[in-house]
Amino acid sequence: MTKTAVSTTINGDAAEFLCETGETLLDVLRDRLDLTGSKEGCGTGDCGACSVMLDGRLVCSCLVLGVEAQGRAVETIEGMAEGETLHPLQQKFLEHAALQCGVCTPGFLVAAKALLEVNDDPSESQVRYWLAGNLCRCTGYDKIVRAVLDTAKDMRSARA
Amino acid sequence: MIKTKFKLVGTRPLRPDGVDKVTGRARFGADISAPGMLHALILRSPHAHARIKSIDTSRAEKLPGVKAVVTRDDFKLPEREDLVDICRNVMAREKALYDGHAVAAVAAVSKTVAREALKRIQVEYQVLPHVTDVDAAMKPRAPILHKGMRTIGAEPAAKKDSNVAQIHTFGHGDVVKGFAKADIIIERSFKTEATHQGYIEPHACLATYGADDRADLWCCTQGHYMVRNACAGLLGMEVSHLRVTASEIGGGFGGKTTVFIEPVALALSRKAGKPVKLVMSRDEVFRASGPTSSSSTDVKIGITKKGKITAAQAILRYQGGAFPGSPVQFGAMTGFAPYDLENVHTVGYDVVANRPKQAAYRAPGAPLAAFAIESVIDELAHKIGMDPLEFRLKNAAREGTKSSYGPTFGPIGLEATLKESKKHPHHLAPLGPNQGRGVACGFWFNFGGQTSVSLNIGEDGTVSVVEGNPDIGGSRASMCLMAAEELGVPYEKVRTVIADTASLGYNEVTDGSRVTFAVGMATIKAARQAIAIMCERAAKIWDIPAEAVVWEDGCAKPAGSNAGNFKPMTLAEIAGSAGSTGGPISGHSEATADGAGVSFATHMVDVEVDPDTGKVTVLRYTVFQDAGKAIHPAYVEGQFQGGAAQGVGWAINEEYIYGEDGRLQNPGFLDYRIPVASDLPMIDTVILEIPNPGHPYGVRGVGETSIVPPLAAIANAVSEAAGVRLTHLPMSPPRVLKAMMENGKGAA
Amino acid sequence: MVKVVLWGSLKKAAGGQTEVEVEAKNVREVLDRLKETYPKLSADIDRGVSVSIDGVIFRDAWFAPIKPESEVYLLPRLAGG
Ligand code: FES
Ligand code: FES
């Protein structure tokens, strides 16, 4: 199987990899780059566990081909905390017990961060609809939604 | 003696594995690789029922990069009787019994090669008539799945092959006399469709089998000891030669309490002599893991005009997939458990059909029975104009009630949940047009089981708890809390790790709501043993008898002034000198935990039904449940909320849809739609704490009861809102609309 | 003697009764005596049962003590999710 060389940026660092043309970005991240924080819950774009940012846009990495990352910037859950310091969303997810098994958590965090970047004062239903592409089977979403709303509030008051 | 005053238990510290899980560092089933690893894929039957005449793997084996192919020939039927069906389910033998049944598997150098190899395997099928519906499977001329299967418990004894594996009956009193005393009798039939646990993480494992017949297996499971024993049995290995390590687990809800792919990966690894990774796709999870039963139930309940139940009866039929073992007996035992009944009779039929072998799903079997029974209870209450909560209170099981499954209840919390529901603002809030409110009760046994825990005191005064149950929803936090509470050290000083099967004695599966109860009890006992050792060490240092030393606030102290006047020694001080005072300090508990406390819940839900489309929207939801004692209340609430949300899906969305051809038509999250964030409101919770006398802190399990009432509570709410009784789950828009139109209620 | 109550399905195997008396002081003895007295119960017992003693359910506890006045129920083996 011939492979294609791809140069891209992942979490701010230049990265290069070889992949088959049919391989998804999710496969590349997980199997070739050892970035297993993004999860595969379905492989069909229905669960959001594989959520990453591609050039600042929230995407399901299972629906993107690895070769499409050429020359673009990918951000994954592994890049969310700055060194030892958790992103406020990560911290709030812990404080609100917004995870049970935690397999959906990376996807939710990436998606929620994308929301707060475009809307720092979302209503409960805006949060719910934004996150409707991320499935969580454990929590019933209650604590996830609260964690996101609470983060937004804190981030607003930090800015004010 | 149940402890009631706590310093840490009942608080909400951050979970110890939290940072791993919010940063992507936690390793789940599919997150690990090994050098030289092969990728495996499974070939599955496209037929619901077919004789497998031949399997030709030669063309696949010749493909470069293919390192092993296995079929039924690679699995001997095990001697252990309880493993025979598991073996047949893991790899089809004479017949494929459902769409998705595994027929062969390959391991190759890449997924691409493995995919190509699957295409080259030739299976010759003789397609047979199939049956997927439970009622159809029970018909006299239904296609028979298993030649020679006779109904156990049939009266008179079964003389013909049947798809009914077993009949279970329960009850006491005399329902005929009871119905004769009734003023009002309601009799109804109900149906529910099969659902899936819907854990977000598909089954995944990595098997490494060596030429020395020693093997290691990494997998996501609710119980790695169960995996070890089952795989060892299926592969003819000695259990100690197989070490299983549990990965972090991305949900299970009962669906990961058995094996599917793990024995296959091991067999491939054995044949190839290399590590083999096997991960299910979502499609495979739906088609070939263990969904729930579908069911058909008849309920008959009689009451007096004043609302006292005089007799209650239910006939339940659960289809449990291609092999016997549906949880119908639990439905038959639990459905009437919330009531104090003089006359009760239930019959459960365990039925096989051409579907994947069911696996447990949270309180297995109970939600289906509760749906049917609580619907009739609701209708009766309305019929005599009594508040449904009041009606339930009037008939509620209490301490001393003879339960519907026999034994007399000890202290239970049903009444407390009902009274709390009555007081709650939710109960009094007004409803708008097309809206309805439903309530329902639910019961689950909970249990304990075999459990081992080691607790090691580090020389700097920190503590590690070593347990053997995968942490599926924050249980490490609960263990840390209980250990810290006993030892009198800060929560942060304790770390809980999940050991592999070689490092700790046997532990039963994380199920039955047992972990906080049983592992918690073992942790407490292990801590107490370590405390006793630390008191002895202090006694030696002070040169006084060990009985003269007590443990308080994390310190050994002389029991009183008679014992001597010594400065208390902290845990860290004792640990620091352990090397000189007698060696390492640890506590252990290896026991079968008994004394699990049953638990009850009442759920209240408001819905709105769109009269044009039949779509149901859940507006408000409140869970009232007895937790015994909530060790970490945030995760107790989480269990309540998660169970309610799964119940919402079961009630209004989720269903396995089989075509005429017996194939599953919706094996993906797009068409099998589980609730998403925008489908649900906040889910309020009220934790009640009626201590379980069988646990040192009063803990009852909480994980399962929360899924028992929602199907019924939502059905009751929808029935009120739609003005017609809904008797078939899920209450999807077409079904609701049809029911409304037939009763002249719809808008159209 | 302890009175043991069987669940409905076992009635036939126990000669048509759901309440039987056996001489036993723990779970194991109850199960052994039942199998001896009603050999047809063996299959069900071997498939796995739970025993409720005074309202507390035991799955695997041969030596859980039983007093003559204890309330003892034989139940199907419990399993959970
Ligand atoms: S794995 Fe990409 S959306 Fe589910
Ligand atoms: S926490 Fe388990 S799926 Fe969300």
mmCIF file of C-alpha atoms in Angstrom, chain B residues 295-454:
data_model
loop_
_atom_site.group_PDB
_atom_site.id
_atom_site.type_symbol
_atom_site.label_atom_id
_atom_site.label_comp_id
_atom_site.label_asym_id
_atom_site.label_seq_id
_atom_site.Cartn_x
_atom_site.Cartn_y
_atom_site.Cartn_z
ATOM 1 C CA SER B 295 -40.624 -8.159 25.831
ATOM 2 C CA SER B 296 -44.330 -8.764 25.841
ATOM 3 C CA THR B 297 -46.187 -8.621 29.133
ATOM 4 C CA ASP B 298 -49.741 -9.008 30.400
ATOM 5 C CA VAL B 299 -50.639 -7.390 33.691
ATOM 6 C CA LYS B 300 -53.808 -7.724 35.729
ATOM 7 C CA ILE B 301 -54.385 -5.872 38.983
ATOM 8 C CA GLY B 302 -57.496 -5.688 41.136
ATOM 9 C CA ILE B 303 -58.293 -3.044 43.756
ATOM 10 C CA THR B 304 -61.055 -2.066 46.121
ATOM 11 C CA LYS B 305 -62.929 1.198 45.631
ATOM 12 C CA LYS B 306 -60.784 2.669 48.355
ATOM 13 C CA GLY B 307 -57.611 1.871 46.448
ATOM 14 C CA LYS B 308 -56.279 -1.199 48.209
ATOM 15 C CA ILE B 309 -54.750 -3.784 45.901
ATOM 16 C CA THR B 310 -56.396 -7.171 46.367
ATOM 17 C CA ALA B 311 -54.552 -9.178 43.740
ATOM 18 C CA ALA B 312 -51.791 -8.669 41.209
ATOM 19 C CA GLN B 313 -50.633 -10.825 38.376
ATOM 20 C CA ALA B 314 -48.188 -10.554 35.495
ATOM 21 C CA ILE B 315 -47.119 -12.801 32.663
ATOM 22 C CA LEU B 316 -43.813 -11.738 31.207
ATOM 23 C CA ARG B 317 -42.140 -12.972 28.025
ATOM 24 C CA TYR B 318 -38.587 -11.857 27.389
ATOM 25 C CA GLN B 319 -36.669 -12.686 24.281
ATOM 26 C CA GLY B 320 -33.025 -12.921 25.269
ATOM 27 C CA GLY B 321 -31.458 -13.478 21.876
ATOM 28 C CA ALA B 322 -30.095 -16.682 20.475
ATOM 29 C CA PHE B 323 -29.337 -18.360 23.791
ATOM 30 C CA PRO B 324 -31.271 -18.976 26.997
ATOM 31 C CA GLY B 325 -30.748 -16.575 29.861
ATOM 32 C CA SER B 326 -32.948 -13.527 29.451
ATOM 33 C CA PRO B 327 -33.435 -11.783 32.785
ATOM 34 C CA VAL B 328 -37.158 -12.513 32.850
ATOM 35 C CA GLN B 329 -36.948 -14.026 36.306
ATOM 36 C CA PHE B 330 -35.753 -10.691 37.646
ATOM 37 C CA GLY B 331 -38.645 -8.950 35.961
ATOM 38 C CA ALA B 332 -40.998 -11.445 37.534
ATOM 39 C CA MET B 333 -39.397 -10.954 40.958
ATOM 40 C CA THR B 334 -39.070 -7.172 40.990
ATOM 41 C CA GLY B 335 -42.096 -5.776 39.184
ATOM 42 C CA PHE B 336 -44.417 -5.873 42.163
ATOM 43 C CA ALA B 337 -41.708 -5.360 44.795
ATOM 44 C CA PRO B 338 -42.835 -1.819 45.651
ATOM 45 C CA TYR B 339 -46.171 -3.139 46.909
ATOM 46 C CA ASP B 340 -47.451 -4.845 49.986
ATOM 47 C CA LEU B 341 -49.526 -7.596 48.423
ATOM 48 C CA GLU B 342 -51.562 -10.398 49.897
ATOM 49 C CA ASN B 343 -52.022 -12.131 46.583
ATOM 50 C CA VAL B 344 -49.462 -11.940 43.836
ATOM 51 C CA HIS B 345 -48.488 -14.235 41.022
ATOM 52 C CA THR B 346 -45.966 -13.746 38.239
ATOM 53 C CA VAL B 347 -44.858 -16.009 35.425
ATOM 54 C CA GLY B 348 -41.785 -15.374 33.310
ATOM 55 C CA TYR B 349 -40.971 -17.003 29.982
ATOM 56 C CA ASP B 350 -37.343 -17.034 28.894
ATOM 57 C CA VAL B 351 -37.480 -17.104 25.115
ATOM 58 C CA VAL B 352 -34.781 -17.474 22.449
ATOM 59 C CA ALA B 353 -34.926 -15.741 19.078
ATOM 60 C CA ASN B 354 -32.582 -14.934 16.191
ATOM 61 C CA ARG B 355 -30.956 -11.945 17.802
ATOM 62 C CA PRO B 356 -27.660 -11.374 19.598
ATOM 63 C CA LYS B 357 -27.445 -12.994 23.020
ATOM 64 C CA GLN B 358 -28.643 -10.384 25.463
ATOM 65 C CA ALA B 359 -26.382 -9.112 28.190
ATOM 66 C CA ALA B 360 -27.213 -7.346 31.397
ATOM 67 C CA TYR B 361 -28.284 -3.726 31.242
ATOM 68 C CA ARG B 362 -28.569 -1.952 34.597
ATOM 69 C CA ALA B 363 -31.035 -3.817 36.852
ATOM 70 C CA PRO B 364 -31.491 -6.429 34.123
ATOM 71 C CA GLY B 365 -35.099 -7.240 33.403
ATOM 72 C CA ALA B 366 -36.575 -4.912 35.980
ATOM 73 C CA PRO B 367 -37.382 -1.823 33.873
ATOM 74 C CA LEU B 368 -39.538 -3.852 31.472
ATOM 75 C CA ALA B 369 -41.654 -5.313 34.243
ATOM 76 C CA ALA B 370 -41.901 -1.967 36.002
ATOM 77 C CA PHE B 371 -43.064 -0.345 32.773
ATOM 78 C CA ALA B 372 -46.007 -2.705 32.432
ATOM 79 C CA ILE B 373 -46.945 -2.913 36.090
ATOM 80 C CA GLU B 374 -46.515 0.747 36.986
ATOM 81 C CA SER B 375 -48.616 1.681 33.959
ATOM 82 C CA VAL B 376 -51.534 -0.345 35.274
ATOM 83 C CA ILE B 377 -51.029 1.030 38.788
ATOM 84 C CA ASP B 378 -51.213 4.529 37.351
ATOM 85 C CA GLU B 379 -54.369 3.780 35.436
ATOM 86 C CA LEU B 380 -56.022 2.321 38.520
ATOM 87 C CA ALA B 381 -55.150 5.353 40.615
ATOM 88 C CA HIS B 382 -56.661 7.658 38.004
ATOM 89 C CA LYS B 383 -59.705 5.448 37.696
ATOM 90 C CA ILE B 384 -60.632 5.938 41.348
ATOM 91 C CA GLY B 385 -59.554 9.563 41.309
ATOM 92 C CA MET B 386 -56.660 9.084 43.663
ATOM 93 C CA ASP B 387 -53.296 10.830 43.378
ATOM 94 C CA PRO B 388 -50.902 8.211 41.992
ATOM 95 C CA LEU B 389 -48.400 8.946 44.766
ATOM 96 C CA GLU B 390 -51.111 8.574 47.377
ATOM 97 C CA PHE B 391 -52.208 5.317 45.788
ATOM 98 C CA ARG B 392 -48.671 3.990 45.945
ATOM 99 C CA LEU B 393 -48.247 5.132 49.539
ATOM 100 C CA LYS B 394 -51.416 3.328 50.458
ATOM 101 C CA ASN B 395 -50.072 0.080 49.027
ATOM 102 C CA ALA B 396 -46.357 0.624 49.607
ATOM 103 C CA ALA B 397 -44.007 -2.089 50.794
ATOM 104 C CA ARG B 398 -42.446 -1.267 54.143
ATOM 105 C CA GLU B 399 -40.148 -2.835 56.677
ATOM 106 C CA GLY B 400 -41.807 -6.145 57.528
ATOM 107 C CA THR B 401 -43.677 -6.475 54.217
ATOM 108 C CA LYS B 402 -43.487 -9.875 52.582
ATOM 109 C CA SER B 403 -41.955 -8.984 49.237
ATOM 110 C CA SER B 404 -43.413 -10.048 45.920
ATOM 111 C CA TYR B 405 -40.464 -12.421 45.495
ATOM 112 C CA GLY B 406 -40.827 -13.893 48.959
ATOM 113 C CA PRO B 407 -38.497 -12.663 51.695
ATOM 114 C CA THR B 408 -39.565 -10.088 54.262
ATOM 115 C CA PHE B 409 -38.120 -6.623 53.772
ATOM 116 C CA GLY B 410 -35.837 -5.099 56.371
ATOM 117 C CA PRO B 411 -35.598 -1.312 56.612
ATOM 118 C CA ILE B 412 -36.318 0.093 53.126
ATOM 119 C CA GLY B 413 -36.719 3.549 51.700
ATOM 120 C CA LEU B 414 -39.687 3.314 49.341
ATOM 121 C CA GLU B 415 -42.054 5.237 51.562
ATOM 122 C CA ALA B 416 -39.432 7.927 52.086
ATOM 123 C CA THR B 417 -39.045 8.425 48.342
ATOM 124 C CA LEU B 418 -42.820 8.669 47.903
ATOM 125 C CA LYS B 419 -43.263 11.130 50.756
ATOM 126 C CA GLU B 420 -40.380 13.209 49.487
ATOM 127 C CA SER B 421 -41.939 13.251 45.997
ATOM 128 C CA LYS B 422 -45.212 14.491 47.409
ATOM 129 C CA LYS B 423 -43.517 17.414 49.147
ATOM 130 C CA HIS B 424 -41.321 18.352 46.221
ATOM 131 C CA PRO B 425 -42.142 21.540 44.273
ATOM 132 C CA HIS B 426 -42.134 19.460 41.113
ATOM 133 C CA HIS B 427 -45.268 17.676 42.295
ATOM 134 C CA LEU B 428 -47.114 20.929 42.746
ATOM 135 C CA ALA B 429 -45.971 22.786 39.634
ATOM 136 C CA PRO B 430 -48.733 23.583 37.110
ATOM 137 C CA LEU B 431 -48.846 21.874 33.723
ATOM 138 C CA GLY B 432 -49.682 23.458 30.371
ATOM 139 C CA PRO B 433 -51.729 22.138 27.463
ATOM 140 C CA ASN B 434 -50.555 18.848 25.901
ATOM 141 C CA GLN B 435 -48.464 18.231 28.968
ATOM 142 C CA GLY B 436 -48.619 15.385 31.412
ATOM 143 C CA ARG B 437 -46.919 14.278 34.601
ATOM 144 C CA GLY B 438 -46.044 10.717 35.414
ATOM 145 C CA VAL B 439 -44.618 8.978 38.431
ATOM 146 C CA ALA B 440 -43.402 5.455 38.926
ATOM 147 C CA CYS B 441 -41.511 3.395 41.467
ATOM 148 C CA GLY B 442 -38.716 0.948 40.960
ATOM 149 C CA PHE B 443 -36.793 -1.623 42.901
ATOM 150 C CA TRP B 444 -33.500 -3.445 42.600
ATOM 151 C CA PHE B 445 -31.829 -6.016 44.821
ATOM 152 C CA ASN B 446 -28.162 -4.923 44.674
ATOM 153 C CA PHE B 447 -25.589 -7.425 45.761
ATOM 154 C CA GLY B 448 -22.129 -7.902 47.162
ATOM 155 C CA GLY B 449 -20.017 -10.817 46.066
ATOM 156 C CA GLN B 450 -16.396 -11.885 46.112
ATOM 157 C CA THR B 451 -14.026 -9.040 46.746
ATOM 158 C CA SER B 452 -10.333 -8.555 47.523
ATOM 159 C CA VAL B 453 -8.681 -5.331 48.569
ATOM 160 C CA SER B 454 -5.167 -4.568 49.769
#
